[in-house]
XYZ file of C-alpha atoms in Angstrom:
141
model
C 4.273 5.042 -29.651
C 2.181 7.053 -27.959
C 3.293 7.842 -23.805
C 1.039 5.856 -22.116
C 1.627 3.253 -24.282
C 5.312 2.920 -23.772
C 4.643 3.228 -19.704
C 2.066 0.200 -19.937
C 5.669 -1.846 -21.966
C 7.746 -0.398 -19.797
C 6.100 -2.110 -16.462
C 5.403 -5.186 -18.200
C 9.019 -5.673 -19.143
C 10.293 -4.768 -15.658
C 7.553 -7.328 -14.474
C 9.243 -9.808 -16.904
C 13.127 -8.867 -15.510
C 11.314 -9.632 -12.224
C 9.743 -13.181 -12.825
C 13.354 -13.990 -14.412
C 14.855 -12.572 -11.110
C 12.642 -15.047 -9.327
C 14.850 -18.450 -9.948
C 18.286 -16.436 -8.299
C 16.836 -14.941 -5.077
C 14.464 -18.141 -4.426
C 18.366 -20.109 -4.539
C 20.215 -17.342 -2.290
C 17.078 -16.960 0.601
C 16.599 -20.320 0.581
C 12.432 -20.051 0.361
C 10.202 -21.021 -2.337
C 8.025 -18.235 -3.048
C 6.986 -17.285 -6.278
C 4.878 -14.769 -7.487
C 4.590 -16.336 -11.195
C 2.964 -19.383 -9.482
C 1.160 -17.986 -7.060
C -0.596 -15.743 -9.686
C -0.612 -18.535 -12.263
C -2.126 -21.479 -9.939
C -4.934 -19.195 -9.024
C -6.385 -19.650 -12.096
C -4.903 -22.582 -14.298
C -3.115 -25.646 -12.305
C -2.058 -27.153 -15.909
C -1.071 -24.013 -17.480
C 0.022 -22.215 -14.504
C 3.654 -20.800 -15.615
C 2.067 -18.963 -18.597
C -0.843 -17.879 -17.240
C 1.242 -16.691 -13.905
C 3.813 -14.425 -16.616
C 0.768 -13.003 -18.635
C -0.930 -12.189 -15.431
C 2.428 -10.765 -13.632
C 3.190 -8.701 -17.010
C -0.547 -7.380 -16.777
C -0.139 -6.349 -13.184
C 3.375 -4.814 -14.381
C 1.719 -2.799 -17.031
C -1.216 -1.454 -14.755
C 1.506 -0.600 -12.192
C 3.655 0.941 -15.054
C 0.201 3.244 -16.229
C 0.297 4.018 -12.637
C 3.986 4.962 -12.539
C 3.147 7.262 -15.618
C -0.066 9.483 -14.363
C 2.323 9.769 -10.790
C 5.172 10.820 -12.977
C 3.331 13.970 -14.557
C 2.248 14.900 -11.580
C 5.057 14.263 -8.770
C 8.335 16.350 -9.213
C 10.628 13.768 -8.206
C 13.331 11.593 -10.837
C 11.269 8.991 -12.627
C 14.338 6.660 -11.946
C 13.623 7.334 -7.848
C 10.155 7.451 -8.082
C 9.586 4.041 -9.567
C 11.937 2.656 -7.059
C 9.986 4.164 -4.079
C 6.500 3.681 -5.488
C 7.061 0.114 -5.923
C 9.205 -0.508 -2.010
C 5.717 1.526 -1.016
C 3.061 -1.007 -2.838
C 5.130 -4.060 -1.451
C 5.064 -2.699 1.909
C 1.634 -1.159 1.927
C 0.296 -4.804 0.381
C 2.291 -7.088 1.780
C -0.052 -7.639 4.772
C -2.605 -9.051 2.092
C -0.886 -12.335 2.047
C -2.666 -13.126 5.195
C -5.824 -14.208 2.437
C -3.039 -16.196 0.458
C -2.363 -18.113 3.601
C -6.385 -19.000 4.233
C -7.523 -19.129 0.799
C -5.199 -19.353 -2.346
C -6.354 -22.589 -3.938
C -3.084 -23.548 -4.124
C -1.462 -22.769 -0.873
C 1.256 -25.030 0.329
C 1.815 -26.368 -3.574
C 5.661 -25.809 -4.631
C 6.164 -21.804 -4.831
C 3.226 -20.724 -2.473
C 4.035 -21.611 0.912
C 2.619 -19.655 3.802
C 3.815 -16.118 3.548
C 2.155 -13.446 6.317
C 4.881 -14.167 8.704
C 7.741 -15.582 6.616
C 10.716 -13.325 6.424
C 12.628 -14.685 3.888
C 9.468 -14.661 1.333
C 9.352 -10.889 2.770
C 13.230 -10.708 1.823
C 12.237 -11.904 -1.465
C 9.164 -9.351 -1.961
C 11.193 -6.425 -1.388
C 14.132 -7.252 -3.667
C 11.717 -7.766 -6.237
C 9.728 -4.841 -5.781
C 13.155 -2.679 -5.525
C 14.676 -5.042 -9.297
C 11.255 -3.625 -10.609
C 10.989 -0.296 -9.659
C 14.604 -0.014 -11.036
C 13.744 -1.816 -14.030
C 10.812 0.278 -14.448
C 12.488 4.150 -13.248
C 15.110 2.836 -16.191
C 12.534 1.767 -18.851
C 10.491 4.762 -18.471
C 12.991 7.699 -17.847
């Protein structure tokens, strides 16, 4: 398997630990954010759970293709890099949500509720992003 290749499996995999992370950190903060649905109700409202893991596992293997053209040029630990390349994109993007909150199709539907100024969905983001990029520094080093 050729090296971009296995970068491209190794982000979509961490992307899957992180959708199955999703259930256990929406329990312990106590907020209903999800990034499965609010990928997957942006485009299907019957078939949203499936199409929300293909299109999270997509966006894991871009980010993971990403991770690998940083890699070969960065010379920092592949296990630290991921970890801090994904804490930067959730930071760096996180101010985005302000369009989820005025124009998701589904905002305010179970998993999507407003999210610019909610901590705990912030809490959430950022154990996500840090369960990926450790996922993903693991996967890939």
């Amino acid at each position: 398997m050729s090296r971009r290749l296995r970068a491209a499996a190794a982000g979509a995999a961490a992307a899957t630990v992180w959708a199955a992370v999703e259930p256990l950190d929406r329990r312990l903060l106590g907020c209903d954010y999800s990034d499965v649905a609010l990928l997957g109700k942006a485009v299907s409202r019957r078939h949203w759970l499936a199409a929300g893991l293909a299109l999270h596992a997509l966006n894991g293997a871009a980010f993971g293709l990403a991770f690998d053209t940083a890699r070969q040029r960065i010379p920092v630990p592949p296990r630290q890099l991921a970890l801090v390349a994904a804490l930067t994109e959730h930071v760096m993007l996180y101010p985005l949500t302000y369009f989820v909150d005025r124009f998701h199709p589904a905002r305010g539907e179970p998993g999507i509720p407003p999210l610019l100024r909610n901590r705990r969905a912030f809490a959430q983001a950022t154990v996500r992003h840090a369960v990926f990029g450790a996922a993903l520094g693991r996967l890939a080093a």
